[in-house]
Short mmCIF file of N, CA and C in Angstrom, two decimals:
data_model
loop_
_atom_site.label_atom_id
_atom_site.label_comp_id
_atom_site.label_asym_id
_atom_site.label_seq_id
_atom_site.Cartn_x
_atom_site.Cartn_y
_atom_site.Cartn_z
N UNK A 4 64.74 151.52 74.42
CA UNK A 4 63.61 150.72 73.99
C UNK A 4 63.68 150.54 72.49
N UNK A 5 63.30 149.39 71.74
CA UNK A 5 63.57 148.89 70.25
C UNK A 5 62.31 149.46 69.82
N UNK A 6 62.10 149.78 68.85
CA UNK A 6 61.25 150.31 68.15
C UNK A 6 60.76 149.19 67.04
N UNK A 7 59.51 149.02 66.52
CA UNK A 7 59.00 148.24 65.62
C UNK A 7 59.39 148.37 64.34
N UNK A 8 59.64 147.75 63.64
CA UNK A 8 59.72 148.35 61.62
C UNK A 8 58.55 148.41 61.73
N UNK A 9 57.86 149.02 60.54
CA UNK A 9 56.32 148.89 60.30
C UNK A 9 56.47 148.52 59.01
N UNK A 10 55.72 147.38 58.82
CA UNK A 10 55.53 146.68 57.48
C UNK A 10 54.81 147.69 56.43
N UNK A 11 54.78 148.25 55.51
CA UNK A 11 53.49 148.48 54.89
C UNK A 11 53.35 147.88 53.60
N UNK A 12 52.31 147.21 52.76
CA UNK A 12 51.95 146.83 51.89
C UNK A 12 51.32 147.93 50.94
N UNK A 13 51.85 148.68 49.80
CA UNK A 13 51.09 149.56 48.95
C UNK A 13 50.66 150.64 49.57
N UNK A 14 51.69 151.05 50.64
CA UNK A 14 51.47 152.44 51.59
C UNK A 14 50.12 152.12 52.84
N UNK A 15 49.99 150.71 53.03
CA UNK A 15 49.05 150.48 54.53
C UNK A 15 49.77 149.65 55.36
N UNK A 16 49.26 149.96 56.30
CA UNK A 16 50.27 149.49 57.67
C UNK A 16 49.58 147.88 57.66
N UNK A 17 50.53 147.13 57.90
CA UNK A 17 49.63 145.15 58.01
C UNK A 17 49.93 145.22 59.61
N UNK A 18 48.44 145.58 60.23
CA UNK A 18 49.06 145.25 61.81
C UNK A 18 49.12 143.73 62.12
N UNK A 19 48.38 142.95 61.79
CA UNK A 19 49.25 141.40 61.86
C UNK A 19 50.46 141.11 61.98
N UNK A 20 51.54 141.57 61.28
CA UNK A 20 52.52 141.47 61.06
C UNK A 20 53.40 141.98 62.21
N UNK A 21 53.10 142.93 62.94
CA UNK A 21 53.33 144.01 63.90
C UNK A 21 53.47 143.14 65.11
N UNK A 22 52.13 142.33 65.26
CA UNK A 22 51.71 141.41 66.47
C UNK A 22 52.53 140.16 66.52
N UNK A 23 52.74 139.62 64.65
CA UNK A 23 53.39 138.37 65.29
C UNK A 23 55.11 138.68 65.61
N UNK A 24 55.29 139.63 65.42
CA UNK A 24 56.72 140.72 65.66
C UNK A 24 56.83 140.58 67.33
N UNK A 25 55.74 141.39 67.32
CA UNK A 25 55.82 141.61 69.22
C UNK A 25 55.42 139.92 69.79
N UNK A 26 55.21 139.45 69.11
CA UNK A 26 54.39 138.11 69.78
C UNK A 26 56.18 137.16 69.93
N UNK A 27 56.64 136.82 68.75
CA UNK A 27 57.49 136.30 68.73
C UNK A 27 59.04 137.23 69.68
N UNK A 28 59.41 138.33 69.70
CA UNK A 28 60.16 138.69 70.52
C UNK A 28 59.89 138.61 71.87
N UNK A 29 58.55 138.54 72.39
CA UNK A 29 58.46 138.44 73.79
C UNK A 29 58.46 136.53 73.91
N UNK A 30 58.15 136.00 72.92
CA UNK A 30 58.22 134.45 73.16
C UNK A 30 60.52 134.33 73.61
N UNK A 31 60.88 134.83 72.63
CA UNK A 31 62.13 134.85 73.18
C UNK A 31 62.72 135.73 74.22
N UNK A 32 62.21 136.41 75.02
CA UNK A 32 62.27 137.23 75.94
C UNK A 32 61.77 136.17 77.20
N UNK A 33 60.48 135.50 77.17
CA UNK A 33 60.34 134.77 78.25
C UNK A 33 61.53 133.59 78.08
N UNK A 34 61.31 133.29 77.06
CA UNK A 34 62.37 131.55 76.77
C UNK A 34 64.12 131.84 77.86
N UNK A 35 64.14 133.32 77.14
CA UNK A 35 65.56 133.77 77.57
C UNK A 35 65.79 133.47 79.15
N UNK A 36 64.88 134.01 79.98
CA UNK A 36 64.72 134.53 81.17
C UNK A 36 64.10 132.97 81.70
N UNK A 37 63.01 132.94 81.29
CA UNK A 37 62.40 131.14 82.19
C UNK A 37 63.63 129.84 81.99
N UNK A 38 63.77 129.90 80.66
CA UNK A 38 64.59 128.87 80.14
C UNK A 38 66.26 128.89 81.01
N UNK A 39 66.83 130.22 81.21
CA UNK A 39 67.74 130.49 81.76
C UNK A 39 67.78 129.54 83.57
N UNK A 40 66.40 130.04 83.89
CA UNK A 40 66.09 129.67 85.57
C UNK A 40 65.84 128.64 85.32
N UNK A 41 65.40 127.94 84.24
CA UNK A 41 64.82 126.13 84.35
C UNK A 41 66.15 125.51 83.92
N UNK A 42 67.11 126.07 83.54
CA UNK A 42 68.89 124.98 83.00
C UNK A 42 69.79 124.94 84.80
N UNK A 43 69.24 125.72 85.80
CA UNK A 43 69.78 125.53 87.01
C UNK A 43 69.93 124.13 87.46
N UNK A 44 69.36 123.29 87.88
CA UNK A 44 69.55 122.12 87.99
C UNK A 44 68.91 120.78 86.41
N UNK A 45 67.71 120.87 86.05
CA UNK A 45 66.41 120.42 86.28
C UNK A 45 66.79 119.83 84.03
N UNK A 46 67.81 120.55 84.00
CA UNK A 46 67.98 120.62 82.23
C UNK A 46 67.12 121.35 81.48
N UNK A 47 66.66 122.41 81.82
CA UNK A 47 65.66 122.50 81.05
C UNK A 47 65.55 123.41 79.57
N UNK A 48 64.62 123.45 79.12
CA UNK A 48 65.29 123.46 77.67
C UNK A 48 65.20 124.92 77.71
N UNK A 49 66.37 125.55 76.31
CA UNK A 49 67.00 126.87 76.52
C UNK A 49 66.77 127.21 74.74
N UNK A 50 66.80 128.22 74.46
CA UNK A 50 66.51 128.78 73.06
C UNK A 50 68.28 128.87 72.49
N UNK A 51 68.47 129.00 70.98
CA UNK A 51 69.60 129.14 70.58
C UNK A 51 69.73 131.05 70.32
N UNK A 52 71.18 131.56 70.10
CA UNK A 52 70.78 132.55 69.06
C UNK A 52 70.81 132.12 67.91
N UNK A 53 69.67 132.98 67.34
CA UNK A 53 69.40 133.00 65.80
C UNK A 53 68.84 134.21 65.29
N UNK A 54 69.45 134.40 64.00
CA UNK A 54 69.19 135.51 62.98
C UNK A 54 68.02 135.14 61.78
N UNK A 55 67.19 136.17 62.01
CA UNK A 55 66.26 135.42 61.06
C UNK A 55 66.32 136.76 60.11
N UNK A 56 66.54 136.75 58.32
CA UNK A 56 66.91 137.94 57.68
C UNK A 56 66.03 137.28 56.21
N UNK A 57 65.52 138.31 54.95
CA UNK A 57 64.95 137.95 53.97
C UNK A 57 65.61 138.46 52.24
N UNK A 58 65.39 137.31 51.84
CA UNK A 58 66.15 138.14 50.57
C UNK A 58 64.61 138.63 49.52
N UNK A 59 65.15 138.10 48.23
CA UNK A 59 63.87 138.78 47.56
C UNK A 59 63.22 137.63 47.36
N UNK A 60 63.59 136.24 47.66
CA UNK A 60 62.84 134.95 47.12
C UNK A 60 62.69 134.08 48.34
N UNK A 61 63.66 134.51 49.53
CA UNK A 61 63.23 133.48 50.42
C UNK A 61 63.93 134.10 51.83
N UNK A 62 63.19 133.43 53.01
CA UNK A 62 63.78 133.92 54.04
C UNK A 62 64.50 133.02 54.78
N UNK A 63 65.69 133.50 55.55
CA UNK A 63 67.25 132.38 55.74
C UNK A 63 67.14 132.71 57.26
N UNK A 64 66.95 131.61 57.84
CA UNK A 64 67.29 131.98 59.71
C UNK A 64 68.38 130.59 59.68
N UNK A 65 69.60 131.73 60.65
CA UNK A 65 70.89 130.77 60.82
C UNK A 65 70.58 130.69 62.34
N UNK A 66 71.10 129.36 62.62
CA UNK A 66 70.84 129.20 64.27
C UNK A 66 72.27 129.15 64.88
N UNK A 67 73.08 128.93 65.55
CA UNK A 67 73.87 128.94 66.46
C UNK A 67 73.52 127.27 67.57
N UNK A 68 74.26 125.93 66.83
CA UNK A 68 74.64 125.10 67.45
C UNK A 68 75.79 124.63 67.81
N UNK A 69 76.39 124.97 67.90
CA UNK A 69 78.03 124.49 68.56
C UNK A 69 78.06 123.33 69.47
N UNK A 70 78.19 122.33 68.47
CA UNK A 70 79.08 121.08 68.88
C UNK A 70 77.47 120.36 68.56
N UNK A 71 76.55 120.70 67.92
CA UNK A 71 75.40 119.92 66.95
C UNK A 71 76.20 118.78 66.31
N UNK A 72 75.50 117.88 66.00
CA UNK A 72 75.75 117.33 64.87
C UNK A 72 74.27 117.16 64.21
N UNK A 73 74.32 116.50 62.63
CA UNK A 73 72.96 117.09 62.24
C UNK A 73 71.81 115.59 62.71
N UNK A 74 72.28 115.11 63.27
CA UNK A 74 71.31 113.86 63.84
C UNK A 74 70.87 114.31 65.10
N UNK A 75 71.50 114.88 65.57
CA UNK A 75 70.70 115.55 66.80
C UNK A 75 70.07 116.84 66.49
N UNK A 76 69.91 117.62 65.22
CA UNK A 76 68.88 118.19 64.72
C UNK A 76 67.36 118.20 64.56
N UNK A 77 66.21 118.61 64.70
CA UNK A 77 64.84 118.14 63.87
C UNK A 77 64.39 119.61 63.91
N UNK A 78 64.37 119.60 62.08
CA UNK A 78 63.41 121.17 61.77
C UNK A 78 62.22 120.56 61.32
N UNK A 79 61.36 121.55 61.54
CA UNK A 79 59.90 121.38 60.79
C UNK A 79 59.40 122.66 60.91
N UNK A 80 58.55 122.91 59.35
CA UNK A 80 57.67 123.73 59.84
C UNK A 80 56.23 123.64 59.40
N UNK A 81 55.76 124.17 60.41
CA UNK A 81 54.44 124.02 60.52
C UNK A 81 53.59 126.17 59.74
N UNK A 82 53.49 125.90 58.66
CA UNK A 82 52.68 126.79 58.05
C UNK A 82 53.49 128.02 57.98
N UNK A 83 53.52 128.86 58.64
CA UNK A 83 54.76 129.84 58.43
C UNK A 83 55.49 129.87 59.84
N UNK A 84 55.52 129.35 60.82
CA UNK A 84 56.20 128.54 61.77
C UNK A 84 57.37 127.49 61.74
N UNK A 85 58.54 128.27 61.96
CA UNK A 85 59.52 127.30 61.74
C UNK A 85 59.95 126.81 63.09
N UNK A 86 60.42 125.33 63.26
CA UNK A 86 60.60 124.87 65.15
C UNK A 86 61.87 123.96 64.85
N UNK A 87 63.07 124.51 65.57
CA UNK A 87 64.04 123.95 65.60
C UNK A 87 64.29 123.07 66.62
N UNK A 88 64.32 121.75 67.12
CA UNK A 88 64.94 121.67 68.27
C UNK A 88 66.10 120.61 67.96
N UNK A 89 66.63 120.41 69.26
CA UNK A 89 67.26 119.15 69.82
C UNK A 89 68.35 118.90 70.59
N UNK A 90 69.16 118.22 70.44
CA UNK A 90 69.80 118.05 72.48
C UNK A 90 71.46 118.24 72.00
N UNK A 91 72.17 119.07 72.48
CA UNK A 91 73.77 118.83 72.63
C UNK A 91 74.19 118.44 73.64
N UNK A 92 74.73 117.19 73.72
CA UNK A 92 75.37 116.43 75.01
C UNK A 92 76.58 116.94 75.35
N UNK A 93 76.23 116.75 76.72
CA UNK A 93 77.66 117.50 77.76
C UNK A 93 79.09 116.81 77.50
N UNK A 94 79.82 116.76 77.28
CA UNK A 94 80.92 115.86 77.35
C UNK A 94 81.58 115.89 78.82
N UNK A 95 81.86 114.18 79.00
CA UNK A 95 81.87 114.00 80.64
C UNK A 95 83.91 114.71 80.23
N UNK A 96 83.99 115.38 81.82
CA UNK A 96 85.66 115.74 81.66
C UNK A 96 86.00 115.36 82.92
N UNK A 97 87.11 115.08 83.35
CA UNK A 97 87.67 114.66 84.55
C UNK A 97 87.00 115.89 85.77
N UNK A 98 87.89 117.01 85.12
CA UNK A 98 88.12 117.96 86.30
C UNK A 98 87.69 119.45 85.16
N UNK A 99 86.67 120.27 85.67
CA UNK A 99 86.10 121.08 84.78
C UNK A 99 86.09 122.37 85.26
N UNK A 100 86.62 123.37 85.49
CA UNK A 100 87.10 124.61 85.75
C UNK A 100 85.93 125.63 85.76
N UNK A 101 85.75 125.60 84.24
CA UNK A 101 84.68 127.26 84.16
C UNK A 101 83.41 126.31 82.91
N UNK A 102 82.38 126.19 82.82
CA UNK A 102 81.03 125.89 82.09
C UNK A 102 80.50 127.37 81.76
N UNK A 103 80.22 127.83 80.40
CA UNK A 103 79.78 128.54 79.97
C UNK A 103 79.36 128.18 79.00
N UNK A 104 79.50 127.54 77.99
CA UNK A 104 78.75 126.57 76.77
C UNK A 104 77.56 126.00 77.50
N UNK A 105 76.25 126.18 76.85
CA UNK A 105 75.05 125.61 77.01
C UNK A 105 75.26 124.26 76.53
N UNK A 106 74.62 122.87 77.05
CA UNK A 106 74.13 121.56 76.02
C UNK A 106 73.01 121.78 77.04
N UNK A 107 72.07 120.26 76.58
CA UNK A 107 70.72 119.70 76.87
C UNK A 107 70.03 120.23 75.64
N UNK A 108 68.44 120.05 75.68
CA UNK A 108 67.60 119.79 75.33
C UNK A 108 67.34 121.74 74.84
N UNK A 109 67.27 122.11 73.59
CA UNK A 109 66.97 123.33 73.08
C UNK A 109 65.69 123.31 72.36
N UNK A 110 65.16 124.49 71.51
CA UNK A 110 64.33 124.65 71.18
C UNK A 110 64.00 126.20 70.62
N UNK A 111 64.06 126.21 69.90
CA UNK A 111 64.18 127.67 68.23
C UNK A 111 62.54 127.75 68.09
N UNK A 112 61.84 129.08 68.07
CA UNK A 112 60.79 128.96 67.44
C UNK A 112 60.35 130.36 66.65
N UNK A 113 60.09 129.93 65.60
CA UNK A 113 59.65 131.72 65.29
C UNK A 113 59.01 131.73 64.07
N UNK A 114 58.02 132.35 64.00
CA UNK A 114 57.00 132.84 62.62
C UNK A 114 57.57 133.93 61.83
N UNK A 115 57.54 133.31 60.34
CA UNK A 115 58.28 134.45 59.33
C UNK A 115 57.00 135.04 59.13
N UNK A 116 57.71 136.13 58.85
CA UNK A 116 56.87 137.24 58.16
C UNK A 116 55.60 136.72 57.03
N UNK A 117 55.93 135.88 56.02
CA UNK A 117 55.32 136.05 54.67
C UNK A 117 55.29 134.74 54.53
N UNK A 118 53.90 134.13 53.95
CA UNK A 118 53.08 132.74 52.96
C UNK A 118 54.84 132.58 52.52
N UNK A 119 55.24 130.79 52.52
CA UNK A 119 56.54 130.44 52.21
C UNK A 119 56.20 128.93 51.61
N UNK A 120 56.89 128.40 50.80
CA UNK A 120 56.56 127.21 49.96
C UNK A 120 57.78 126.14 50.32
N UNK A 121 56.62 125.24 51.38
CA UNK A 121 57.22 124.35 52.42
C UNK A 121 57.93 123.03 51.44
N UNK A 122 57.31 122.77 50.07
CA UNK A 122 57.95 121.95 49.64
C UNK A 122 59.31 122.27 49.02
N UNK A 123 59.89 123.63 49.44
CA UNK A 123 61.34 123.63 48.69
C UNK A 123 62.55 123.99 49.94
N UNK A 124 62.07 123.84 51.14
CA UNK A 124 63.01 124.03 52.08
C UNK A 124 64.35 123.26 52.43
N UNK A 125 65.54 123.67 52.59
CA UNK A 125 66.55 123.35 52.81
C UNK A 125 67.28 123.89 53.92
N UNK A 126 68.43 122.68 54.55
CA UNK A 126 68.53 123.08 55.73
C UNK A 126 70.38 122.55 55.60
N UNK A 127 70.93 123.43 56.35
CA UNK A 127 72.58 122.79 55.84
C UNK A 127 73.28 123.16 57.13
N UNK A 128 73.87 122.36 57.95
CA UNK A 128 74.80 122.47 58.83
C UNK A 128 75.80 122.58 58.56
N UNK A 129 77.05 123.66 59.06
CA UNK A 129 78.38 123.72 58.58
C UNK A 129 78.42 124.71 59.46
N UNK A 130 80.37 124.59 60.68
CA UNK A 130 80.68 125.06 61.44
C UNK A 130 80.20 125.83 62.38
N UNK A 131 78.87 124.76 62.87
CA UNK A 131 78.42 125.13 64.45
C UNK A 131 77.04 125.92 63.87
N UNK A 132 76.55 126.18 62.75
CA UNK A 132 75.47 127.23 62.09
C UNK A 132 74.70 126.77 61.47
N UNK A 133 73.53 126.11 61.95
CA UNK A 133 72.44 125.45 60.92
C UNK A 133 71.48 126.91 60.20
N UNK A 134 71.74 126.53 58.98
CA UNK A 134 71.07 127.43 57.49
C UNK A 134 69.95 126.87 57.20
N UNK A 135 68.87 127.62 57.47
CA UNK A 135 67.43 127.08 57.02
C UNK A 135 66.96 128.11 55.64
N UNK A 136 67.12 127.68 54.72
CA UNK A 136 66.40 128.39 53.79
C UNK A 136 65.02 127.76 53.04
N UNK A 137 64.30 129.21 53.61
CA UNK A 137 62.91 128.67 53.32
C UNK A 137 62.11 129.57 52.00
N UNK A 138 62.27 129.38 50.77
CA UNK A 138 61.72 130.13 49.67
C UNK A 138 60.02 130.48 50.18
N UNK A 139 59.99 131.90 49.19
CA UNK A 139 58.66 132.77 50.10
C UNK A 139 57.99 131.86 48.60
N UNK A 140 56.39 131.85 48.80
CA UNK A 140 55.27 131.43 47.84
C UNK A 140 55.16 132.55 46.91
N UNK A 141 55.01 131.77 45.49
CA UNK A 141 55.01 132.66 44.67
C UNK A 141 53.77 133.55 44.64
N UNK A 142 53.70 135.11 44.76
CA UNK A 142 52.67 135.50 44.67
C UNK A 142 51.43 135.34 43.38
N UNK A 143 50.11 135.31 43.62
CA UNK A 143 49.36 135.69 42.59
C UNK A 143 49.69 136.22 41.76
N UNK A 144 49.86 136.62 40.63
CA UNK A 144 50.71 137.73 40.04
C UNK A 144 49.18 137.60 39.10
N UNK A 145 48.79 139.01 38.67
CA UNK A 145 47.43 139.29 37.67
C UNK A 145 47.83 138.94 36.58
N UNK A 146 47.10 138.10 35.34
CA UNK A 146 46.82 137.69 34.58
C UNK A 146 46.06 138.46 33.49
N UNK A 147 47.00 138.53 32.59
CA UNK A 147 45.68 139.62 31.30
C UNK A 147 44.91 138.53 30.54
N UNK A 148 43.79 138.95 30.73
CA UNK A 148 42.90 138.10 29.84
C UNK A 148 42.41 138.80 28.66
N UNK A 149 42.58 138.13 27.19
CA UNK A 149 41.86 138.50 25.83
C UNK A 149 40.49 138.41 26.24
N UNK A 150 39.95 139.63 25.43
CA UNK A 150 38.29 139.95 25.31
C UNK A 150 38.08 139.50 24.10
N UNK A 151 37.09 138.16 23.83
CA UNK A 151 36.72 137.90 22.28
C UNK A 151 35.43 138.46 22.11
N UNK A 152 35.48 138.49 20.76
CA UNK A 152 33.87 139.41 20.34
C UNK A 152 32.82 138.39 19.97
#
């Protein structure tokens, strides 16, 4: 059984953080398992792997598209919600042996950790691995204010 990190902020536990943890691994836990039983006939859409990891200024989730191109890409995110989707087409072959490569219709979803500043995001495809780097919001940082007499 995986065990949780526990976030703490200034030595307190952020159980928010905890929830959208467990919230988002069981979202890919069903995707894995439903999504798996809905690609049987019907196409139905399937999650990528992806690594989602943080540096000290921004957090980088690489996805896993093989045989993407970036027009059949669309990222967005919505608040600290990042949503990847879009479709890799099958290539028709005469005579086809063994299918283990996923295509159709996909779909990436996952909430970062930490407030992130949507107007500096960048996104770069190169050898099958779309790079989303999303810089975190600059914190408040306290301000000294002069006392006049």
């Amino acid at each position: 059984m995986a065990l949780l990190v526990t976030r703490r902020r200034g030595g307190d536990v952020i159980p928010t953080r905890e929830f959208e943890d467990v919230y988002d691994r069981l979202g890919q836990l069903m995707n894995a398992v439903l999504g798996g039983l809905a690609e049987g006939g019907d196409g139905g859409v399937w999650v990528p792997m992806a690594d989602v990891s943080e540096t000290e200024d921004s957090y980088i989730v690489e996805v896993d598209v093989p045989g993407a191109r970036k027009d059949q890409l669309d990222v967005q995110l919505s608040e600290r919600e990042l949503i990847v989707t879009g479709r890799i087409e099958e290539q028709e072959r005469e005579r086809r042996h063994r299918k283990t490569r996923r295509t159709g219709q996909f779909e990436l979803r996952t909430v970062l950790p930490g407030d992130v500043d949507a107007e500096r995001v960048e996104a770069h495809l190169s050898d099958g691995v779309l790079t989303v780097t999303i810089p975190k919001a600059r914190a408040a940082k306290p301000r000294h204010i002069e006392v006049s007499a």
